[in-house]
Short mmCIF file of N, CA and C in Angstrom, two decimals:
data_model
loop_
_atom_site.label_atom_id
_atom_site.label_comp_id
_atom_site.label_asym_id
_atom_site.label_seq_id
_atom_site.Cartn_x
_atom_site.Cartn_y
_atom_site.Cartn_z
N UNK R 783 -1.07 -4.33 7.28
CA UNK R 783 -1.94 -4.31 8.44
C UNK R 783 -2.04 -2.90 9.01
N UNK R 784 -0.69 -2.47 8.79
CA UNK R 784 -0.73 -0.53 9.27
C UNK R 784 -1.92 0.23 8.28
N UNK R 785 -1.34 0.21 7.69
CA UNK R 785 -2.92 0.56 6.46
C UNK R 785 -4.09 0.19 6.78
N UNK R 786 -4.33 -0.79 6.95
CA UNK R 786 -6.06 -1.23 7.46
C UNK R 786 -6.60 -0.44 8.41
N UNK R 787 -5.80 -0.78 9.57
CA UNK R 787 -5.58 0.13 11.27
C UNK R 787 -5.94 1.41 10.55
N UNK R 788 -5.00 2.04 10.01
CA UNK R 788 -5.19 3.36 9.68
C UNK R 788 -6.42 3.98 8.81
N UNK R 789 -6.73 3.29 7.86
CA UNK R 789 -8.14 3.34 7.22
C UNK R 789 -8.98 3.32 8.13
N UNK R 790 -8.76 2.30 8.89
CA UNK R 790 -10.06 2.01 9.65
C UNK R 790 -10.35 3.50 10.89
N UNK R 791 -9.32 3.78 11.39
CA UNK R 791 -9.40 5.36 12.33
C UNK R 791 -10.21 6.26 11.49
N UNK R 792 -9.57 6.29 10.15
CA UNK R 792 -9.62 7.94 10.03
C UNK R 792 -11.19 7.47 9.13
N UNK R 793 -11.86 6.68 8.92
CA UNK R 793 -13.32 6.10 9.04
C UNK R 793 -14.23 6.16 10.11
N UNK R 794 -13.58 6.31 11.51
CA UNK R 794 -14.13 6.21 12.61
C UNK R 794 -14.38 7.50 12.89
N UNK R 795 -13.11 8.34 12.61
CA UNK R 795 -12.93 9.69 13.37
C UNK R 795 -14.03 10.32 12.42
N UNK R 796 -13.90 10.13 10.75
CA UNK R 796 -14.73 11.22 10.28
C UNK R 796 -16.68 10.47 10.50
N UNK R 797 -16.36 9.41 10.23
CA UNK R 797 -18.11 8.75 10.93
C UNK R 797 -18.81 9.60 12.05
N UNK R 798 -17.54 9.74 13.34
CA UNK R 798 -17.84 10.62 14.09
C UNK R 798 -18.42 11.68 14.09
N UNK R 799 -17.52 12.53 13.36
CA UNK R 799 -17.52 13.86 12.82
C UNK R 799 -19.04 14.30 12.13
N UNK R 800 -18.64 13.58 11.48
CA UNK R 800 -20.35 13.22 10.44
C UNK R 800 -21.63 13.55 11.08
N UNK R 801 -21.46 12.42 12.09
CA UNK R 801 -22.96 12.32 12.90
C UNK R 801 -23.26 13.06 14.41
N UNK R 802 -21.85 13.59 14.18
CA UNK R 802 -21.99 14.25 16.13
C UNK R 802 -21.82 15.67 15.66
N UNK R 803 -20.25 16.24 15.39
CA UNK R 803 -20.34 17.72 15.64
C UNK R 803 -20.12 18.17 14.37
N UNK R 804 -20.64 17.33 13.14
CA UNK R 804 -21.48 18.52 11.79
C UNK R 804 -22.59 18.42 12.07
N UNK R 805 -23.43 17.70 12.39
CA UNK R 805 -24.74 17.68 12.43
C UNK R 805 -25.55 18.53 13.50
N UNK R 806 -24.35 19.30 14.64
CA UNK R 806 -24.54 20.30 15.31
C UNK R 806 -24.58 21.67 14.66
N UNK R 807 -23.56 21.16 12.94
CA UNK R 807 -23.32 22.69 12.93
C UNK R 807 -23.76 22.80 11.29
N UNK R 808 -24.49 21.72 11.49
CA UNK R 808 -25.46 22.08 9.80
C UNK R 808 -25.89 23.18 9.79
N UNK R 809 -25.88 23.68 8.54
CA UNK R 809 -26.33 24.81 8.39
C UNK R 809 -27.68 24.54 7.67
N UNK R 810 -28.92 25.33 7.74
CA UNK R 810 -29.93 24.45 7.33
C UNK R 810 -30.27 22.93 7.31
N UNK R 811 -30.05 22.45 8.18
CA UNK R 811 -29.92 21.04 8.44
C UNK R 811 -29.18 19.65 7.54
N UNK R 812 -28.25 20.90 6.74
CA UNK R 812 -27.63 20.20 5.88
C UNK R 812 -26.14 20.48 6.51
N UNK R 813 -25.51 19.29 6.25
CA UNK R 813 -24.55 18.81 6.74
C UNK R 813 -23.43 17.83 5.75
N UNK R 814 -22.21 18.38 6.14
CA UNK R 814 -20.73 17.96 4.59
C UNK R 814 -20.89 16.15 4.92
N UNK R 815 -20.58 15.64 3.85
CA UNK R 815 -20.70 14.02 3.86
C UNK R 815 -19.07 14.29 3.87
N UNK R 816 -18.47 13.30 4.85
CA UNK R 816 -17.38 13.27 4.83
C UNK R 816 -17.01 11.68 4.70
N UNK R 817 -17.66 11.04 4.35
CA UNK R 817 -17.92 10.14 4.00
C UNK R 817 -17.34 10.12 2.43
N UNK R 818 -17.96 10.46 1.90
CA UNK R 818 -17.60 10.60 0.43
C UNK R 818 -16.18 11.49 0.10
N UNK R 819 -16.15 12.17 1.06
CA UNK R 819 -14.57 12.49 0.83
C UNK R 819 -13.73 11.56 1.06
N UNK R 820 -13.88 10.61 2.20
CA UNK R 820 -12.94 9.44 2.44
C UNK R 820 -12.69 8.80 1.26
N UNK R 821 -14.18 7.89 1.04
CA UNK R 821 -14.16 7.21 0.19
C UNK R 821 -13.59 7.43 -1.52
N UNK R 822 -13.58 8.48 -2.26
CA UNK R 822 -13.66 9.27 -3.12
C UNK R 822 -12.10 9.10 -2.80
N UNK R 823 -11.58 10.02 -1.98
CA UNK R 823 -9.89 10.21 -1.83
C UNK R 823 -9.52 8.82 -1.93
N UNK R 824 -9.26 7.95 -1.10
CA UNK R 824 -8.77 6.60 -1.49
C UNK R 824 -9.09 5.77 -2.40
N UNK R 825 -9.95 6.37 -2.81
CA UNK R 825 -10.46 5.41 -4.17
C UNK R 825 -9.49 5.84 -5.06
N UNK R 826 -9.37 7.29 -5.39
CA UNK R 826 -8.29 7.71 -6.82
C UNK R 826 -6.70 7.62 -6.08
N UNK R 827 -6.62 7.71 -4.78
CA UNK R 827 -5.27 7.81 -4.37
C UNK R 827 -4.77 6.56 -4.42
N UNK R 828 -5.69 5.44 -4.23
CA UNK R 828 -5.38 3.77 -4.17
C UNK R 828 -5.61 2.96 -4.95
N UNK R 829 -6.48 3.14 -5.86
CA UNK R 829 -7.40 2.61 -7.14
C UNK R 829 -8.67 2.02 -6.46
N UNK R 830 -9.02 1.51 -7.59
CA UNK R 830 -10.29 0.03 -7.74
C UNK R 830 -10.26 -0.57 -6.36
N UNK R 831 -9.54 -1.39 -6.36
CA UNK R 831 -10.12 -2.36 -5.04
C UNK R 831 -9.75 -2.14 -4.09
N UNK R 832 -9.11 -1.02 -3.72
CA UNK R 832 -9.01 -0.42 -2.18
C UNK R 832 -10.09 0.63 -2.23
N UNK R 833 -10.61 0.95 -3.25
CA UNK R 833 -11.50 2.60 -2.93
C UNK R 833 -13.10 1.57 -2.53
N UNK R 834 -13.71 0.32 -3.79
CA UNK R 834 -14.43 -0.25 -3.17
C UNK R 834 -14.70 -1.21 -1.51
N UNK R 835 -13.61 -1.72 -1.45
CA UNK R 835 -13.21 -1.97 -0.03
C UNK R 835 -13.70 -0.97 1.18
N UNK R 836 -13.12 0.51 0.75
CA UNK R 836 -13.04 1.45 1.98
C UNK R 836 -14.73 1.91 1.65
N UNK R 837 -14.87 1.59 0.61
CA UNK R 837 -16.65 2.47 0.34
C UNK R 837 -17.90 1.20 0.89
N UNK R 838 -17.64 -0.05 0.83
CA UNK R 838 -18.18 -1.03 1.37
C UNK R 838 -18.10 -1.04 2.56
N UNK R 839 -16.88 -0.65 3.35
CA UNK R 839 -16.73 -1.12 4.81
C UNK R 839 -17.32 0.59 5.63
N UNK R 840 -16.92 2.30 4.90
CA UNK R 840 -18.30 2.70 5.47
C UNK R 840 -19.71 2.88 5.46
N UNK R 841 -19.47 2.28 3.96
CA UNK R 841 -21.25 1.97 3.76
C UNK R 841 -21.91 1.13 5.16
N UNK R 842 -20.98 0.01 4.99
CA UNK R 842 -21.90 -0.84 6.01
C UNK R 842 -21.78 -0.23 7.38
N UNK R 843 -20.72 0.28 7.92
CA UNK R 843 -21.32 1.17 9.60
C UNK R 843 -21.96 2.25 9.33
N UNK R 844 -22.26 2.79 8.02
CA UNK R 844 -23.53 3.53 7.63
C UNK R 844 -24.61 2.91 8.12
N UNK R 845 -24.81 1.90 7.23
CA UNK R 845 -25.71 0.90 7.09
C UNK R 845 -26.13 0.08 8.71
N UNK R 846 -25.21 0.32 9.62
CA UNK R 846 -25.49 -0.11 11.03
C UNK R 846 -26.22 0.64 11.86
N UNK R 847 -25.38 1.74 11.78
CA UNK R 847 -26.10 3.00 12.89
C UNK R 847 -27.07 3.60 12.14
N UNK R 848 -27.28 4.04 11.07
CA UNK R 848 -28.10 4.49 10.51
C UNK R 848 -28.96 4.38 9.16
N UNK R 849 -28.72 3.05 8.45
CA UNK R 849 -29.74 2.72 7.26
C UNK R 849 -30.90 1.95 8.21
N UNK R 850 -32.07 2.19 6.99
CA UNK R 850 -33.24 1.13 6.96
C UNK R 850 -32.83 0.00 6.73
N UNK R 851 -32.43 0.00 5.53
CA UNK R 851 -31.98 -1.52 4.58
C UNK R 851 -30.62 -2.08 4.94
N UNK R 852 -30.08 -2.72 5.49
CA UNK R 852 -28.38 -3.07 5.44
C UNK R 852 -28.28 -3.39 4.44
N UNK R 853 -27.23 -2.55 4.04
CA UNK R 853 -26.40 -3.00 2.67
C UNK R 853 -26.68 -1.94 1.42
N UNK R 854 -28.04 -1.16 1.65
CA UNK R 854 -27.72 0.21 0.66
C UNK R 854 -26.86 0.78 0.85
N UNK R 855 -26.43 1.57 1.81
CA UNK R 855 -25.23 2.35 1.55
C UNK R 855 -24.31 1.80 1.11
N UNK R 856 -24.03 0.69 1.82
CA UNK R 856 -22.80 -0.03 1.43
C UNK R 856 -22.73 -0.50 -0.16
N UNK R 857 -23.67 -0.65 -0.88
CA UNK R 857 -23.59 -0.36 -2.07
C UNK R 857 -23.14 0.71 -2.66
N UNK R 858 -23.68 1.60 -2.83
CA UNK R 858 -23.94 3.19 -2.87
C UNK R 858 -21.84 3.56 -2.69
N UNK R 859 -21.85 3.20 -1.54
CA UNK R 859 -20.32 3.63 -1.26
C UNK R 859 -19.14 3.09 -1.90
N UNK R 860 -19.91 1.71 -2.04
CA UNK R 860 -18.62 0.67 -2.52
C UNK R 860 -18.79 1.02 -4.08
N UNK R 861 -19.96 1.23 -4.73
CA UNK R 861 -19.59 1.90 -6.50
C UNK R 861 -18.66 3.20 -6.70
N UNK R 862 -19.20 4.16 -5.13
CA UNK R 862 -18.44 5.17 -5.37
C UNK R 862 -16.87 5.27 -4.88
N UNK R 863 -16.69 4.65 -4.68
CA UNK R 863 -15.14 3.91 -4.39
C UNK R 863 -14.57 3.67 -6.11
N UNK R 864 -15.20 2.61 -6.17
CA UNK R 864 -14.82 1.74 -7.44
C UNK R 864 -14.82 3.00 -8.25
N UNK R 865 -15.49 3.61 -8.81
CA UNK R 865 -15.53 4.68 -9.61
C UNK R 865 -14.55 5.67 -9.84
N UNK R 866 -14.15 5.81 -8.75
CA UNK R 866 -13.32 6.46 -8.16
C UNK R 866 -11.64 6.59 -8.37
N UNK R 867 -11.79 5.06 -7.73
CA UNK R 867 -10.31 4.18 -8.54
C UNK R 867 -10.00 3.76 -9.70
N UNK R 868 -10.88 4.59 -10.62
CA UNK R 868 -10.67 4.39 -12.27
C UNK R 868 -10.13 5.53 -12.78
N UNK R 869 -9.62 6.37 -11.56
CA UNK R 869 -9.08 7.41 -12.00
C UNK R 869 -7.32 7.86 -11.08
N UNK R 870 -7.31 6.50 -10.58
CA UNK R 870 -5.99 6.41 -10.00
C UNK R 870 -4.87 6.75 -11.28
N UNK R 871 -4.83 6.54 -12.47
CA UNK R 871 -3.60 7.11 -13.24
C UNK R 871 -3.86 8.33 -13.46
N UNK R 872 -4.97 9.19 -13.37
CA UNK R 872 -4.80 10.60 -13.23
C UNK R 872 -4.71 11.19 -12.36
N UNK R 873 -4.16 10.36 -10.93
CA UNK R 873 -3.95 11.17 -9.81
C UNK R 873 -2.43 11.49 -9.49
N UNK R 874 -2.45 13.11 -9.30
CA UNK R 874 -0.91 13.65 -8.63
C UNK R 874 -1.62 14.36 -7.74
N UNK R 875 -0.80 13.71 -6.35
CA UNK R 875 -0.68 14.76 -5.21
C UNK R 875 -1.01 15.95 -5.04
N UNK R 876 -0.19 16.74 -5.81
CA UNK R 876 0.14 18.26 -6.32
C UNK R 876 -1.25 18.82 -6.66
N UNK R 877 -1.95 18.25 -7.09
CA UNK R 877 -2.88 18.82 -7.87
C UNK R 877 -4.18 18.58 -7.59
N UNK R 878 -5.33 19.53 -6.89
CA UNK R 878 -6.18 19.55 -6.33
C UNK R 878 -7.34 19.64 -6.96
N UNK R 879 -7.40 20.36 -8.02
CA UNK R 879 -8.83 19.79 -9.17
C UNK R 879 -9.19 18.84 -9.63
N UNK R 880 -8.65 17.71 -9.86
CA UNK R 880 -9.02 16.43 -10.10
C UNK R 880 -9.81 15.66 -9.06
N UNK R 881 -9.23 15.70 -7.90
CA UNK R 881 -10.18 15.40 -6.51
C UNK R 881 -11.21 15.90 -5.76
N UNK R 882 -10.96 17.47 -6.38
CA UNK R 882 -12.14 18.50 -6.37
C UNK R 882 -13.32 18.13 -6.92
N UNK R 883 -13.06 17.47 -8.44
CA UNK R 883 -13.98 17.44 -9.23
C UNK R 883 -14.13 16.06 -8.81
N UNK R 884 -13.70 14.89 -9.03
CA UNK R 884 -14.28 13.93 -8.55
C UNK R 884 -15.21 13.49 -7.29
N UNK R 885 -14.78 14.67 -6.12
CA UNK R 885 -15.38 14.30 -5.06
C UNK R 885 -16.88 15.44 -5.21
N UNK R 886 -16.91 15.94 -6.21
CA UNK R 886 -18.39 16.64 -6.49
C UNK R 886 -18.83 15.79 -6.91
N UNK R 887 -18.59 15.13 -8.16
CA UNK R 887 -18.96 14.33 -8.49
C UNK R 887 -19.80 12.83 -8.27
N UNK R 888 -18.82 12.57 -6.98
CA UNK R 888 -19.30 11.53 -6.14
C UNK R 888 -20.21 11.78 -5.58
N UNK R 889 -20.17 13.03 -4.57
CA UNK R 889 -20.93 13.43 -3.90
C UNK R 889 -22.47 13.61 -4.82
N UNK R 890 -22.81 13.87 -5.91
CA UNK R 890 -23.65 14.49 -6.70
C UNK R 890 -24.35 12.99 -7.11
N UNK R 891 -23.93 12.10 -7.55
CA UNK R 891 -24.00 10.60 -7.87
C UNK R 891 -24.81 9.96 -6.41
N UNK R 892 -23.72 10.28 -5.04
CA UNK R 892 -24.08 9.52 -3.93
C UNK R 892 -25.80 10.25 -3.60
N UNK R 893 -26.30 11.18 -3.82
CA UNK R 893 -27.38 11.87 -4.15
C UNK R 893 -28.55 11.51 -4.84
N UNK R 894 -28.08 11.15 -5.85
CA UNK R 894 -29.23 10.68 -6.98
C UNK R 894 -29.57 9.66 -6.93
N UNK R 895 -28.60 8.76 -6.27
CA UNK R 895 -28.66 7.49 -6.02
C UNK R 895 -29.73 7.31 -4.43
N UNK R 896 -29.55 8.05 -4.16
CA UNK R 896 -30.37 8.56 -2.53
C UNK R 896 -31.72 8.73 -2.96
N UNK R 897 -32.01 9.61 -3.74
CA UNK R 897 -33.15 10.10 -4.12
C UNK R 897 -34.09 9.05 -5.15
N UNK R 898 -33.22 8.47 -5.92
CA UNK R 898 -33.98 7.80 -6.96
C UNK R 898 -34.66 6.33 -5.66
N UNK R 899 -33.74 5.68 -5.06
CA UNK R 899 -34.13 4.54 -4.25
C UNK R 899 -34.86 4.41 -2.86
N UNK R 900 -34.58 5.82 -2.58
CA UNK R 900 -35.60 5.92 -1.26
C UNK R 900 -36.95 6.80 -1.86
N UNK R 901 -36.96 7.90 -3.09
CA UNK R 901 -38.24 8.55 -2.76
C UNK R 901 -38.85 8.53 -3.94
N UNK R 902 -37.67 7.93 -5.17
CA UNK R 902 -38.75 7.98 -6.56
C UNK R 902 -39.84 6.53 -6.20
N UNK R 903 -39.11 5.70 -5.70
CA UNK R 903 -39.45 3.94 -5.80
C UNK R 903 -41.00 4.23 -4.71
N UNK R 904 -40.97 5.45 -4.04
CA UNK R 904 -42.42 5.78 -3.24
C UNK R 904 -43.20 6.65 -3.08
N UNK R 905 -42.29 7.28 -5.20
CA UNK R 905 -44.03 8.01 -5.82
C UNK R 905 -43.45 9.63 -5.30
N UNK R 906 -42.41 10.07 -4.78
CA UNK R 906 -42.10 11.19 -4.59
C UNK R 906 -41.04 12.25 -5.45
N UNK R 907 -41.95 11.95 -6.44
CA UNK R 907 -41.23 13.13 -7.46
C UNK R 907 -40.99 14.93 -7.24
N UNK R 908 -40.43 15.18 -6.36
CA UNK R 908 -39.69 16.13 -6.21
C UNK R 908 -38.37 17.00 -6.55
N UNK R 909 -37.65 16.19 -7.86
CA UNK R 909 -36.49 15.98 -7.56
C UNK R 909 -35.96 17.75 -7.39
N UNK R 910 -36.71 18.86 -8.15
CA UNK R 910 -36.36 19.81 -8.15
C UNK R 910 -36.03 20.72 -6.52
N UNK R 911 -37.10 20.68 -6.08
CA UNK R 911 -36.78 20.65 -4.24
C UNK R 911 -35.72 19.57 -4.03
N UNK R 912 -35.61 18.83 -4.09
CA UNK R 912 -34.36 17.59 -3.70
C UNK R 912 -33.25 18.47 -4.16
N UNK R 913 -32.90 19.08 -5.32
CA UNK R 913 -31.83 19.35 -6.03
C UNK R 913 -31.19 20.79 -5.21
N UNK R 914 -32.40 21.71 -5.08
CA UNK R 914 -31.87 23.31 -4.34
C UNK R 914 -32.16 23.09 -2.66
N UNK R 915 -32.56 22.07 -2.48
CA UNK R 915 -32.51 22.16 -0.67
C UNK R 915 -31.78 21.02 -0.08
N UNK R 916 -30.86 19.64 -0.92
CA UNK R 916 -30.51 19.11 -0.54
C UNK R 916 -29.47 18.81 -1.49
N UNK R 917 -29.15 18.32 -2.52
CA UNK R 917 -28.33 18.52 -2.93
C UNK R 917 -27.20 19.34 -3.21
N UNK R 918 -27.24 20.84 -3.81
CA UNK R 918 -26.59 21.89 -3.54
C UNK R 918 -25.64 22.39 -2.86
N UNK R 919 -26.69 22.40 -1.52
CA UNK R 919 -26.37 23.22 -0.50
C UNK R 919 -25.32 21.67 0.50
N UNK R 920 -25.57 20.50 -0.07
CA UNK R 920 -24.33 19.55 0.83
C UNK R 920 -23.57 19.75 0.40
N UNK R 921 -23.22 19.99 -1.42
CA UNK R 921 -22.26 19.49 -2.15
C UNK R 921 -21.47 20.86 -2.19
N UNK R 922 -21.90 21.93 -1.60
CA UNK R 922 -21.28 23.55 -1.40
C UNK R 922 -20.17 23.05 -0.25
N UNK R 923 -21.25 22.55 0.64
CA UNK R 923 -20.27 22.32 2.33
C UNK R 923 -19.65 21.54 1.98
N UNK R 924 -20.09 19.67 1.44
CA UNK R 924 -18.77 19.02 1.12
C UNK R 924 -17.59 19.22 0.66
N UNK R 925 -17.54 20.32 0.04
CA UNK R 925 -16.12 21.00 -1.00
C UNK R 925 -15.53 22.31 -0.16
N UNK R 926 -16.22 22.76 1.05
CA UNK R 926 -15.59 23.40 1.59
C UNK R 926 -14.85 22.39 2.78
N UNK R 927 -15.57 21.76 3.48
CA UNK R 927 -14.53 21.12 4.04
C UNK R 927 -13.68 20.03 3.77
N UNK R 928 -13.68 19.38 2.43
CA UNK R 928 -12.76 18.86 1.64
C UNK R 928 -11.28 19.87 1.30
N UNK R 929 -11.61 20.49 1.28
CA UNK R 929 -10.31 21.48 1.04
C UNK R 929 -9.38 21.40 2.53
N UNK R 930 -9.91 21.45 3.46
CA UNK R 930 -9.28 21.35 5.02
C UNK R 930 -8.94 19.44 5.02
N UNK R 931 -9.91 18.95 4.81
CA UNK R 931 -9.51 17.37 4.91
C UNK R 931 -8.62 16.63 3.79
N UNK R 932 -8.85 16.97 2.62
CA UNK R 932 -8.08 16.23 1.71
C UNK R 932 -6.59 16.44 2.10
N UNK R 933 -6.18 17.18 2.37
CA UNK R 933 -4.58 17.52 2.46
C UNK R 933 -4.18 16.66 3.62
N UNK R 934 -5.32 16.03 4.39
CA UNK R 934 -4.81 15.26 5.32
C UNK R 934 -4.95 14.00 5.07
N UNK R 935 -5.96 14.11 4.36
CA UNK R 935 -5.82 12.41 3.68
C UNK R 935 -4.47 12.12 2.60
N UNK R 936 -4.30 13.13 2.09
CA UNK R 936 -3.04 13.27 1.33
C UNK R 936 -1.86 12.58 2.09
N UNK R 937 -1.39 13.32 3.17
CA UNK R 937 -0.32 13.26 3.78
C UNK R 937 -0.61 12.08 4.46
N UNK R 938 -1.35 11.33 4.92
CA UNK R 938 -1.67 10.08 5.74
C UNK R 938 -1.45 9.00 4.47
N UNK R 939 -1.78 9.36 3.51
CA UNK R 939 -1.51 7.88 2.24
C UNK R 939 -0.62 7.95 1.96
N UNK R 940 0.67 9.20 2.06
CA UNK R 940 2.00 10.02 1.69
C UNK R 940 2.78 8.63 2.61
N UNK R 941 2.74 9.28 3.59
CA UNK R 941 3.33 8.14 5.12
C UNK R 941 3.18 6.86 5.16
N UNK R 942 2.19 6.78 4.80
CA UNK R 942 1.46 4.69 4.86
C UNK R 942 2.58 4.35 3.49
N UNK R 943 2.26 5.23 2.43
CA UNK R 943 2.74 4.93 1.23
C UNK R 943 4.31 3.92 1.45
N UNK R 944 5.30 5.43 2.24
CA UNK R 944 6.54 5.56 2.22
C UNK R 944 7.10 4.53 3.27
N UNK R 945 5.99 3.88 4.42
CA UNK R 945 6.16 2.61 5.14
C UNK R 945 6.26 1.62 4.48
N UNK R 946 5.62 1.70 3.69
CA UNK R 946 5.09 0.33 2.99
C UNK R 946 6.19 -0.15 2.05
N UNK R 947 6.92 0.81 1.37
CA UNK R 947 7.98 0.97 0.70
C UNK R 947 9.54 0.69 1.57
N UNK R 948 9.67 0.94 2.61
CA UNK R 948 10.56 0.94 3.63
C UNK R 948 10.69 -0.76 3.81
N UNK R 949 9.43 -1.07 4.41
CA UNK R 949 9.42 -2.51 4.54
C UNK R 949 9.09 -3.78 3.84
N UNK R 950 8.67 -3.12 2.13
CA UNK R 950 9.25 -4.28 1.35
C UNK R 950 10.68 -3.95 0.56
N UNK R 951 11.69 -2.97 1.45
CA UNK R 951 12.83 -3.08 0.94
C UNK R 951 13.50 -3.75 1.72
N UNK R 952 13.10 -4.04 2.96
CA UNK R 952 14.02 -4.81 3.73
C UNK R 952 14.03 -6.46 3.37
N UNK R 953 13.10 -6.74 2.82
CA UNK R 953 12.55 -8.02 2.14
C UNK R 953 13.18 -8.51 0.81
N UNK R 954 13.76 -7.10 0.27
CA UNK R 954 14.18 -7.88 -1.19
C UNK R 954 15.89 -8.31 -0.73
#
C-alpha cells in the first residue's frame, strides 16, 4: 500500500511539474515529458505489470485534464510501461545507459504514436517538421532532465524496495 501512495505522489508531483512550471519554461514551446520518465523508470525498475499499471494510471489523468479521447494516452502510456518492463533483467542501479536509452526510446515511440493517431489519421503528413520541431528538441530536454530525476526515482524504488523486504521478513 506504501508503494501505491508513493507512486501515486511522485505521479502527481511530476504531472504537476509537467503542466505548470515546464511549460513556463519551455524552451520553444517545447517542454521535457516527465511523464515518460516516470513511466519508463518503473517499468524497467519493476517490470511488466507494474510499469503498465503506472503508464495506464498516468495516461488516464493525462487523459482527464488534458486528452480529446479518454483513454489514448492511457494506452500510449500503459504499452510504454509494458515495454519497458521487458527489460527489468537488464536493469542495475549502477548503470545509467540502459535507462538513458530506453527512456529515448520511449520517449521517441510515445511521439510517433502521437503523430501517427492525431495527424496522419487527418491527412497531415508532415512528419519531417514533426521530427526537427517536435520531436528532437523534447527528446534533447527529456534526457536532460532525466539525468536530475532518474537518480531520484532510483533512490525512492531503493527505499520502497528495502521496506518491502523489512516487512515480509517479519512475516516469515
Amino acid at each position: 500500500m506504501k508503494r501505491k501512495i508513493t507512486v501515486f505522489i511522485i505521479i502527481y508531483i511530476c504531472f504537476l511539474l509537467q503542466t505548470t512550471l515546464f511549460q513556463a519554461l519551455s524552451l520553444a514551446s517545447i517542454s521535457p515529458n516527465l511523464i515518460i520518465i516516470v513511466v519508463s523508470s518503473f517499468g524497467f525498475m519493476r517490470g511488466r505489470g507494474e510499469g503498465m499499471y503506472i503508464g495506464f494510471i498516468t495516461g488516464l489523468v493525462f487523459d482527464i485534464f488534458y486528452g480529446t479521447i479518454l483513454g489514448f494516452y492511457a494506452l500510449v502510456y500503459m504499452y510504454v510501461g509494458y515495454c519497458n518492463g521487458m527489460f527489468r533483467k537488464f536493469f542495475f542501479p549502477d548503470d545509467i545507459k540502459l535507462p538513458m536509452l530506453l527512456i529515448a526510446a520511449s520517449d521517441i515511440i510515445y511521439n510517433v504514436a502521437v503523430y501517427i493517431l492525431k495527424f496522419v489519421f487527418r491527412g497531415q503528413f508532415h512528419i519531417i517538421y514533426y521530427m526537427l520541431h517536435v520531436i528532437i528538441p523534447e527528446l534533447v530536454y527529456t534526457l536532460l532532465i532525466m539525468i536530475v530525476l532518474y537518480p531520484v526515482l532510483l533512490k525512492v524504488n531503493q527505499k520502497l524496495e528495502a521496506i518491502e523486504k523489512r516487512s515480509a521478513a517479519k512475516f516469515v
